[in-house]
């Protein structure tokens, strides 16, 4: 079932066009990987899915991004609510300078949840879903900044999923992590897709191949090819896709 439908999407930074006529469908409760060389539009595109580009001066967007049958660029869209439903995890772990517990509870409190028992339940549930609870359960008052890089990234994932999003965007979530932490995040993504639709930007062909159901290949702000991951890697239709995944450029 389709979760996100993008059509005729053009994005400009001032006069410079960064995305050109992008069209892609993203399925519910799957992992969709965005691949392509640096500067090809992957991160720009992923930020169109929760309107993060609205924060960039001079950015102009044309086209449609439909999530749950609603065009998120409609003037009536509640952007704060959108970013609750479409959570984001960034390349570099960015926990707040507060306790592990409060990192996860912060957004819940912003939503008006004040009851301590309810907060406890939601925080613990999010930490469990992020595969972090067993490692921190005796130390929830410790600073989020005291955790290792991989734990910090899982804390950021817990913070996102505490708000019960429907979509989780991940912009190279493992690029700053060691191989063991990367493996834990990949295993976590595999588990999370049972409940969430995940879109991930990755520079790693191996990672895209391991964890994604669908792969989208970007080049120079355009989608060259989009298909099931096994098709993209085993039988791509476009020579540029074949050249890229075989390391001939990028």
PDB file of C-alpha atoms in Angstrom:
ATOM      1  CA  UNK A   1       0.000   0.000   0.000  1.00  0.00           C
ATOM      2  CA  UNK A   2       1.335   3.428  -0.906  1.00  0.00           C
ATOM      3  CA  UNK A   3       2.160   5.745   1.982  1.00  0.00           C
ATOM      4  CA  UNK A   4       3.771   8.646   0.093  1.00  0.00           C
ATOM      5  CA  UNK A   5       3.185   9.742  -3.498  1.00  0.00           C
ATOM      6  CA  UNK A   6       5.478  12.384  -4.988  1.00  0.00           C
ATOM      7  CA  UNK A   7       4.852  13.868  -8.429  1.00  0.00           C
ATOM      8  CA  UNK A   8       6.206  16.735 -10.554  1.00  0.00           C
ATOM      9  CA  UNK A   9       8.431  17.867  -7.687  1.00  0.00           C
ATOM     10  CA  UNK A  10      10.820  20.729  -8.477  1.00  0.00           C
ATOM     11  CA  UNK A  11      12.894  22.473  -5.837  1.00  0.00           C
ATOM     12  CA  UNK A  12      14.925  25.654  -6.211  1.00  0.00           C
ATOM     13  CA  UNK A  13      17.454  27.366  -3.963  1.00  0.00           C
ATOM     14  CA  UNK A  14      17.129  30.856  -5.380  1.00  0.00           C
ATOM     15  CA  UNK A  15      17.868  30.438  -9.085  1.00  0.00           C
ATOM     16  CA  UNK A  16      19.544  27.036  -8.706  1.00  0.00           C
ATOM     17  CA  UNK A  17      17.312  24.031  -9.361  1.00  0.00           C
ATOM     18  CA  UNK A  18      18.200  21.218  -6.955  1.00  0.00           C
ATOM     19  CA  UNK A  19      15.396  18.738  -7.750  1.00  0.00           C
ATOM     20  CA  UNK A  20      13.927  18.240 -11.222  1.00  0.00           C
ATOM     21  CA  UNK A  21      10.546  16.657 -11.880  1.00  0.00           C
ATOM     22  CA  UNK A  22      10.915  14.056  -9.135  1.00  0.00           C
ATOM     23  CA  UNK A  23       8.198  11.395  -9.046  1.00  0.00           C
ATOM     24  CA  UNK A  24       8.218   8.343  -6.786  1.00  0.00           C
ATOM     25  CA  UNK A  25       5.859   6.231  -4.689  1.00  0.00           C
ATOM     26  CA  UNK A  26       6.898   4.981  -1.260  1.00  0.00           C
ATOM     27  CA  UNK A  27       5.142   1.965   0.232  1.00  0.00           C
ATOM     28  CA  UNK A  28       3.817   1.657   3.741  1.00  0.00           C
ATOM     29  CA  UNK A  29       5.868  -0.304   6.294  1.00  0.00           C
ATOM     30  CA  UNK A  30       8.827  -0.758   3.989  1.00  0.00           C
ATOM     31  CA  UNK A  31      12.349   0.635   3.924  1.00  0.00           C
ATOM     32  CA  UNK A  32      13.065   2.832   0.922  1.00  0.00           C
ATOM     33  CA  UNK A  33      16.766   3.643   0.379  1.00  0.00           C
ATOM     34  CA  UNK A  34      17.871   6.776  -1.467  1.00  0.00           C
ATOM     35  CA  UNK A  35      21.274   6.321  -3.119  1.00  0.00           C
ATOM     36  CA  UNK A  36      23.475   8.422  -5.380  1.00  0.00           C
ATOM     37  CA  UNK A  37      26.706  10.466  -5.313  1.00  0.00           C
ATOM     38  CA  UNK A  38      27.216  13.449  -3.002  1.00  0.00           C
ATOM     39  CA  UNK A  39      25.244  16.510  -4.001  1.00  0.00           C
ATOM     40  CA  UNK A  40      22.750  14.585  -6.153  1.00  0.00           C
ATOM     41  CA  UNK A  41      19.656  15.670  -4.199  1.00  0.00           C
ATOM     42  CA  UNK A  42      19.062  12.768  -1.773  1.00  0.00           C
ATOM     43  CA  UNK A  43      19.100  14.840   1.422  1.00  0.00           C
ATOM     44  CA  UNK A  44      17.253  17.690  -0.239  1.00  0.00           C
ATOM     45  CA  UNK A  45      14.545  15.265  -1.309  1.00  0.00           C
ATOM     46  CA  UNK A  46      14.166  13.568   2.071  1.00  0.00           C
ATOM     47  CA  UNK A  47      13.663  16.999   3.656  1.00  0.00           C
ATOM     48  CA  UNK A  48      10.759  17.719   1.313  1.00  0.00           C
ATOM     49  CA  UNK A  49       8.839  14.898   3.013  1.00  0.00           C
ATOM     50  CA  UNK A  50       8.498  16.830   6.291  1.00  0.00           C
ATOM     51  CA  UNK A  51       8.966  20.351   4.920  1.00  0.00           C
ATOM     52  CA  UNK A  52      12.351  20.884   6.574  1.00  0.00           C
ATOM     53  CA  UNK A  53      13.352  22.862   3.492  1.00  0.00           C
ATOM     54  CA  UNK A  54      10.819  25.519   4.566  1.00  0.00           C
ATOM     55  CA  UNK A  55      13.509  26.639   7.012  1.00  0.00           C
ATOM     56  CA  UNK A  56      15.975  27.484   4.209  1.00  0.00           C
ATOM     57  CA  UNK A  57      15.797  31.039   2.921  1.00  0.00           C
ATOM     58  CA  UNK A  58      15.118  31.322  -0.800  1.00  0.00           C
ATOM     59  CA  UNK A  59      13.894  27.728  -1.121  1.00  0.00           C
ATOM     60  CA  UNK A  60      10.925  27.299  -3.477  1.00  0.00           C
ATOM     61  CA  UNK A  61       9.033  24.076  -4.109  1.00  0.00           C
ATOM     62  CA  UNK A  62       6.586  23.148  -6.858  1.00  0.00           C
ATOM     63  CA  UNK A  63       4.721  19.869  -7.265  1.00  0.00           C
ATOM     64  CA  UNK A  64       2.876  17.488  -4.979  1.00  0.00           C
ATOM     65  CA  UNK A  65       3.877  15.412  -1.972  1.00  0.00           C
ATOM     66  CA  UNK A  66       0.882  13.338  -0.872  1.00  0.00           C
ATOM     67  CA  UNK A  67       1.018  11.594   2.514  1.00  0.00           C
ATOM     68  CA  UNK A  68      -2.120   9.762   3.634  1.00  0.00           C
ATOM     69  CA  UNK A  69      -3.981  11.248   0.673  1.00  0.00           C
ATOM     70  CA  UNK A  70      -3.164  14.816   1.837  1.00  0.00           C
ATOM     71  CA  UNK A  71      -0.886  17.204  -0.059  1.00  0.00           C
ATOM     72  CA  UNK A  72       1.542  18.354   2.631  1.00  0.00           C
ATOM     73  CA  UNK A  73       2.289  21.533   0.644  1.00  0.00           C
ATOM     74  CA  UNK A  74      -1.332  22.636   0.859  1.00  0.00           C
ATOM     75  CA  UNK A  75      -1.522  26.032   2.612  1.00  0.00           C
ATOM     76  CA  UNK A  76      -3.785  24.512   5.296  1.00  0.00           C
ATOM     77  CA  UNK A  77      -1.203  21.923   6.393  1.00  0.00           C
ATOM     78  CA  UNK A  78      -0.236  22.100  10.065  1.00  0.00           C
ATOM     79  CA  UNK A  79       3.555  21.814   9.689  1.00  0.00           C
ATOM     80  CA  UNK A  80       4.168  21.068  13.383  1.00  0.00           C
ATOM     81  CA  UNK A  81       1.691  18.200  13.241  1.00  0.00           C
ATOM     82  CA  UNK A  82       3.286  17.012   9.983  1.00  0.00           C
ATOM     83  CA  UNK A  83       6.722  16.823  11.638  1.00  0.00           C
ATOM     84  CA  UNK A  84       5.197  14.798  14.465  1.00  0.00           C
ATOM     85  CA  UNK A  85       3.786  12.315  11.968  1.00  0.00           C
ATOM     86  CA  UNK A  86       6.957  12.331   9.849  1.00  0.00           C
ATOM     87  CA  UNK A  87       9.876  12.051  12.279  1.00  0.00           C
ATOM     88  CA  UNK A  88      13.510  12.612  11.361  1.00  0.00           C
ATOM     89  CA  UNK A  89      16.847  11.153  12.464  1.00  0.00           C
ATOM     90  CA  UNK A  90      19.937  13.017  11.320  1.00  0.00           C
ATOM     91  CA  UNK A  91      23.411  11.983  10.212  1.00  0.00           C
ATOM     92  CA  UNK A  92      25.103  13.034  13.439  1.00  0.00           C
ATOM     93  CA  UNK A  93      23.422  11.960  16.662  1.00  0.00           C
ATOM     94  CA  UNK A  94      21.963  15.090  18.271  1.00  0.00           C
ATOM     95  CA  UNK A  95      20.612  14.276  21.734  1.00  0.00           C
ATOM     96  CA  UNK A  96      19.443  17.231  23.799  1.00  0.00           C
ATOM     97  CA  UNK A  97      21.748  18.255  26.707  1.00  0.00           C
ATOM     98  CA  UNK A  98      19.443  16.653  29.272  1.00  0.00           C
ATOM     99  CA  UNK A  99      18.830  13.226  30.787  1.00  0.00           C
ATOM    100  CA  UNK A 100      18.105  10.119  28.739  1.00  0.00           C
ATOM    101  CA  UNK A 101      14.567  10.115  30.148  1.00  0.00           C
ATOM    102  CA  UNK A 102      13.939  13.779  29.350  1.00  0.00           C
ATOM    103  CA  UNK A 103      15.307  13.406  25.817  1.00  0.00           C
ATOM    104  CA  UNK A 104      12.481  11.006  25.055  1.00  0.00           C
ATOM    105  CA  UNK A 105       9.865  12.765  27.216  1.00  0.00           C
ATOM    106  CA  UNK A 106      10.550  16.234  25.761  1.00  0.00           C
ATOM    107  CA  UNK A 107       8.315  15.930  22.704  1.00  0.00           C
ATOM    108  CA  UNK A 108       5.617  14.141  24.697  1.00  0.00           C
ATOM    109  CA  UNK A 109       5.497  17.024  27.182  1.00  0.00           C
ATOM    110  CA  UNK A 110       5.294  19.452  24.252  1.00  0.00           C
ATOM    111  CA  UNK A 111       2.199  17.503  23.167  1.00  0.00           C
ATOM    112  CA  UNK A 112       0.671  18.214  26.553  1.00  0.00           C
ATOM    113  CA  UNK A 113       1.303  14.884  28.287  1.00  0.00           C
ATOM    114  CA  UNK A 114       2.079  15.709  31.931  1.00  0.00           C
ATOM    115  CA  UNK A 115       0.987  12.591  33.821  1.00  0.00           C
ATOM    116  CA  UNK A 116       4.146  10.958  35.162  1.00  0.00           C
ATOM    117  CA  UNK A 117       2.849   7.389  34.920  1.00  0.00           C
ATOM    118  CA  UNK A 118       1.801   7.916  31.290  1.00  0.00           C
ATOM    119  CA  UNK A 119       5.162   9.539  30.493  1.00  0.00           C
ATOM    120  CA  UNK A 120       7.008   6.633  32.110  1.00  0.00           C
ATOM    121  CA  UNK A 121       5.075   4.131  29.998  1.00  0.00           C
ATOM    122  CA  UNK A 122       5.674   5.997  26.735  1.00  0.00           C
ATOM    123  CA  UNK A 123       9.368   6.694  27.412  1.00  0.00           C
ATOM    124  CA  UNK A 124      10.104   3.076  28.342  1.00  0.00           C
ATOM    125  CA  UNK A 125       8.137   1.790  25.346  1.00  0.00           C
ATOM    126  CA  UNK A 126      10.082   4.078  22.964  1.00  0.00           C
ATOM    127  CA  UNK A 127      13.428   3.056  24.469  1.00  0.00           C
ATOM    128  CA  UNK A 128      12.481  -0.609  24.106  1.00  0.00           C
ATOM    129  CA  UNK A 129      11.425  -0.129  20.485  1.00  0.00           C
ATOM    130  CA  UNK A 130      14.749   1.611  19.855  1.00  0.00           C
ATOM    131  CA  UNK A 131      16.593  -1.398  21.377  1.00  0.00           C
ATOM    132  CA  UNK A 132      18.185   0.842  24.012  1.00  0.00           C
ATOM    133  CA  UNK A 133      16.197   0.237  27.192  1.00  0.00           C
ATOM    134  CA  UNK A 134      18.186  -2.751  28.487  1.00  0.00           C
ATOM    135  CA  UNK A 135      21.406  -0.743  28.214  1.00  0.00           C
ATOM    136  CA  UNK A 136      20.151   2.377  30.038  1.00  0.00           C
ATOM    137  CA  UNK A 137      17.276   1.237  32.292  1.00  0.00           C
ATOM    138  CA  UNK A 138      19.336   1.659  35.494  1.00  0.00           C
ATOM    139  CA  UNK A 139      20.617   5.072  34.473  1.00  0.00           C
ATOM    140  CA  UNK A 140      17.747   7.026  32.913  1.00  0.00           C
ATOM    141  CA  UNK A 141      18.791  10.203  34.740  1.00  0.00           C
ATOM    142  CA  UNK A 142      22.261  10.192  33.142  1.00  0.00           C
ATOM    143  CA  UNK A 143      22.890  12.760  30.430  1.00  0.00           C
ATOM    144  CA  UNK A 144      22.026  11.688  26.901  1.00  0.00           C
ATOM    145  CA  UNK A 145      25.396  13.139  25.941  1.00  0.00           C
ATOM    146  CA  UNK A 146      27.174  10.556  28.127  1.00  0.00           C
ATOM    147  CA  UNK A 147      26.144   7.701  25.826  1.00  0.00           C
ATOM    148  CA  UNK A 148      28.292   6.250  23.042  1.00  0.00           C
ATOM    149  CA  UNK A 149      27.693   7.431  19.474  1.00  0.00           C
ATOM    150  CA  UNK A 150      25.608   4.396  18.570  1.00  0.00           C
ATOM    151  CA  UNK A 151      23.562   4.678  21.761  1.00  0.00           C
ATOM    152  CA  UNK A 152      23.027   8.393  21.114  1.00  0.00           C
ATOM    153  CA  UNK A 153      21.670   7.605  17.660  1.00  0.00           C
ATOM    154  CA  UNK A 154      19.293   5.010  19.102  1.00  0.00           C
ATOM    155  CA  UNK A 155      18.230   7.610  21.698  1.00  0.00           C
ATOM    156  CA  UNK A 156      17.413   9.991  18.837  1.00  0.00           C
ATOM    157  CA  UNK A 157      15.381   7.217  17.205  1.00  0.00           C
ATOM    158  CA  UNK A 158      13.561   6.639  20.515  1.00  0.00           C
ATOM    159  CA  UNK A 159      12.859  10.372  20.726  1.00  0.00           C
ATOM    160  CA  UNK A 160      11.337  10.286  17.238  1.00  0.00           C
ATOM    161  CA  UNK A 161       9.209   7.165  17.722  1.00  0.00           C
ATOM    162  CA  UNK A 162       7.904   8.298  21.135  1.00  0.00           C
ATOM    163  CA  UNK A 163       5.635  10.698  19.224  1.00  0.00           C
ATOM    164  CA  UNK A 164       4.062   7.771  17.316  1.00  0.00           C
ATOM    165  CA  UNK A 165       5.037   8.931  13.827  1.00  0.00           C
ATOM    166  CA  UNK A 166       3.856   7.089  10.747  1.00  0.00           C
ATOM    167  CA  UNK A 167       7.016   7.785   8.747  1.00  0.00           C
ATOM    168  CA  UNK A 168      10.636   7.951   9.929  1.00  0.00           C
ATOM    169  CA  UNK A 169      13.164   9.769   7.757  1.00  0.00           C
ATOM    170  CA  UNK A 170      16.828   8.875   8.292  1.00  0.00           C
ATOM    171  CA  UNK A 171      19.567  10.958   6.694  1.00  0.00           C
ATOM    172  CA  UNK A 172      22.685   8.738   6.721  1.00  0.00           C
ATOM    173  CA  UNK A 173      22.019   7.614  10.293  1.00  0.00           C
ATOM    174  CA  UNK A 174      25.068   5.329  10.504  1.00  0.00           C
ATOM    175  CA  UNK A 175      27.718   7.327   8.647  1.00  0.00           C
ATOM    176  CA  UNK A 176      29.250   8.612  11.916  1.00  0.00           C
ATOM    177  CA  UNK A 177      29.151   5.210  13.632  1.00  0.00           C
ATOM    178  CA  UNK A 178      31.507   2.252  13.993  1.00  0.00           C
ATOM    179  CA  UNK A 179      30.637  -1.102  12.328  1.00  0.00           C
ATOM    180  CA  UNK A 180      29.143  -2.681  15.479  1.00  0.00           C
ATOM    181  CA  UNK A 181      26.877   0.324  16.121  1.00  0.00           C
ATOM    182  CA  UNK A 182      25.954   0.381  12.422  1.00  0.00           C
ATOM    183  CA  UNK A 183      24.881  -3.270  12.619  1.00  0.00           C
ATOM    184  CA  UNK A 184      22.691  -2.522  15.660  1.00  0.00           C
ATOM    185  CA  UNK A 185      20.991   0.368  13.851  1.00  0.00           C
ATOM    186  CA  UNK A 186      20.426  -1.812  10.770  1.00  0.00           C
ATOM    187  CA  UNK A 187      18.895  -4.559  12.913  1.00  0.00           C
ATOM    188  CA  UNK A 188      16.744  -1.919  14.579  1.00  0.00           C
ATOM    189  CA  UNK A 189      15.532  -0.581  11.203  1.00  0.00           C
ATOM    190  CA  UNK A 190      14.548  -4.126  10.224  1.00  0.00           C
ATOM    191  CA  UNK A 191      12.436  -4.320  13.383  1.00  0.00           C
ATOM    192  CA  UNK A 192      10.982  -0.815  13.094  1.00  0.00           C
ATOM    193  CA  UNK A 193       9.579  -1.333   9.602  1.00  0.00           C
ATOM    194  CA  UNK A 194       6.950  -3.637  11.098  1.00  0.00           C
ATOM    195  CA  UNK A 195       5.314  -0.493  12.480  1.00  0.00           C
ATOM    196  CA  UNK A 196       6.747   2.439  10.527  1.00  0.00           C
ATOM    197  CA  UNK A 197       7.414   3.519   6.951  1.00  0.00           C
ATOM    198  CA  UNK A 198      11.147   4.292   6.711  1.00  0.00           C
ATOM    199  CA  UNK A 199      13.001   6.403   4.152  1.00  0.00           C
ATOM    200  CA  UNK A 200      16.787   6.332   4.497  1.00  0.00           C
ATOM    201  CA  UNK A 201      19.566   8.218   2.714  1.00  0.00           C
ATOM    202  CA  UNK A 202      22.701   6.083   2.537  1.00  0.00           C
ATOM    203  CA  UNK A 203      26.077   6.294   0.830  1.00  0.00           C
ATOM    204  CA  UNK A 204      26.640   2.589   1.386  1.00  0.00           C
ATOM    205  CA  UNK A 205      25.566   0.328  -1.456  1.00  0.00           C
ATOM    206  CA  UNK A 206      25.922  -2.660   0.866  1.00  0.00           C
ATOM    207  CA  UNK A 207      23.653  -1.064   3.440  1.00  0.00           C
ATOM    208  CA  UNK A 208      20.972  -0.232   0.856  1.00  0.00           C
ATOM    209  CA  UNK A 209      21.129  -3.807  -0.370  1.00  0.00           C
ATOM    210  CA  UNK A 210      20.935  -5.274   3.144  1.00  0.00           C
ATOM    211  CA  UNK A 211      18.091  -3.282   4.648  1.00  0.00           C
ATOM    212  CA  UNK A 212      15.857  -1.789   1.954  1.00  0.00           C
ATOM    213  CA  UNK A 213      12.832  -3.105   0.100  1.00  0.00           C
ATOM    214  CA  UNK A 214      12.918  -0.351  -2.532  1.00  0.00           C
ATOM    215  CA  UNK A 215      15.872   1.664  -3.830  1.00  0.00           C
ATOM    216  CA  UNK A 216      15.752   5.055  -5.532  1.00  0.00           C
ATOM    217  CA  UNK A 217      18.831   6.219  -7.484  1.00  0.00           C
ATOM    218  CA  UNK A 218      19.328   9.991  -7.677  1.00  0.00           C
ATOM    219  CA  UNK A 219      21.715  11.755 -10.053  1.00  0.00           C
ATOM    220  CA  UNK A 220      21.997  15.521 -10.593  1.00  0.00           C
ATOM    221  CA  UNK A 221      18.707  16.232  -8.847  1.00  0.00           C
ATOM    222  CA  UNK A 222      16.720  13.680 -10.835  1.00  0.00           C
ATOM    223  CA  UNK A 223      15.579  10.120 -10.222  1.00  0.00           C
ATOM    224  CA  UNK A 224      17.324   7.881 -12.744  1.00  0.00           C
ATOM    225  CA  UNK A 225      15.664   4.700 -11.582  1.00  0.00           C
ATOM    226  CA  UNK A 226      13.410   3.443  -8.795  1.00  0.00           C
ATOM    227  CA  UNK A 227      12.506  -0.208  -8.239  1.00  0.00           C
ATOM    228  CA  UNK A 228      12.584  -3.125  -5.815  1.00  0.00           C
ATOM    229  CA  UNK A 229      16.050  -3.328  -4.318  1.00  0.00           C
ATOM    230  CA  UNK A 230      16.876  -6.727  -5.794  1.00  0.00           C
ATOM    231  CA  UNK A 231      16.048  -5.386  -9.271  1.00  0.00           C
ATOM    232  CA  UNK A 232      18.172  -2.248  -8.866  1.00  0.00           C
ATOM    233  CA  UNK A 233      21.186  -4.273  -7.728  1.00  0.00           C
ATOM    234  CA  UNK A 234      20.806  -7.354  -9.926  1.00  0.00           C
ATOM    235  CA  UNK A 235      19.121  -6.126 -13.070  1.00  0.00           C
ATOM    236  CA  UNK A 236      19.052  -2.315 -13.366  1.00  0.00           C
ATOM    237  CA  UNK A 237      17.408  -0.908 -16.472  1.00  0.00           C
ATOM    238  CA  UNK A 238      19.613   2.192 -16.812  1.00  0.00           C
ATOM    239  CA  UNK A 239      23.342   1.958 -17.573  1.00  0.00           C
ATOM    240  CA  UNK A 240      24.038   4.862 -15.175  1.00  0.00           C
ATOM    241  CA  UNK A 241      22.501   2.873 -12.329  1.00  0.00           C
ATOM    242  CA  UNK A 242      24.689  -0.110 -13.177  1.00  0.00           C
ATOM    243  CA  UNK A 243      27.793   2.086 -13.389  1.00  0.00           C
ATOM    244  CA  UNK A 244      27.060   3.710 -10.021  1.00  0.00           C
ATOM    245  CA  UNK A 245      26.354   0.558  -8.026  1.00  0.00           C
ATOM    246  CA  UNK A 246      29.446  -1.066  -9.551  1.00  0.00           C
ATOM    247  CA  UNK A 247      31.629   1.831  -8.392  1.00  0.00           C
ATOM    248  CA  UNK A 248      32.456   3.345 -11.784  1.00  0.00           C
ATOM    249  CA  UNK A 249      31.642   6.836 -10.443  1.00  0.00           C
ATOM    250  CA  UNK A 250      30.384   8.547  -7.304  1.00  0.00           C
TER     251      UNK A 250
END
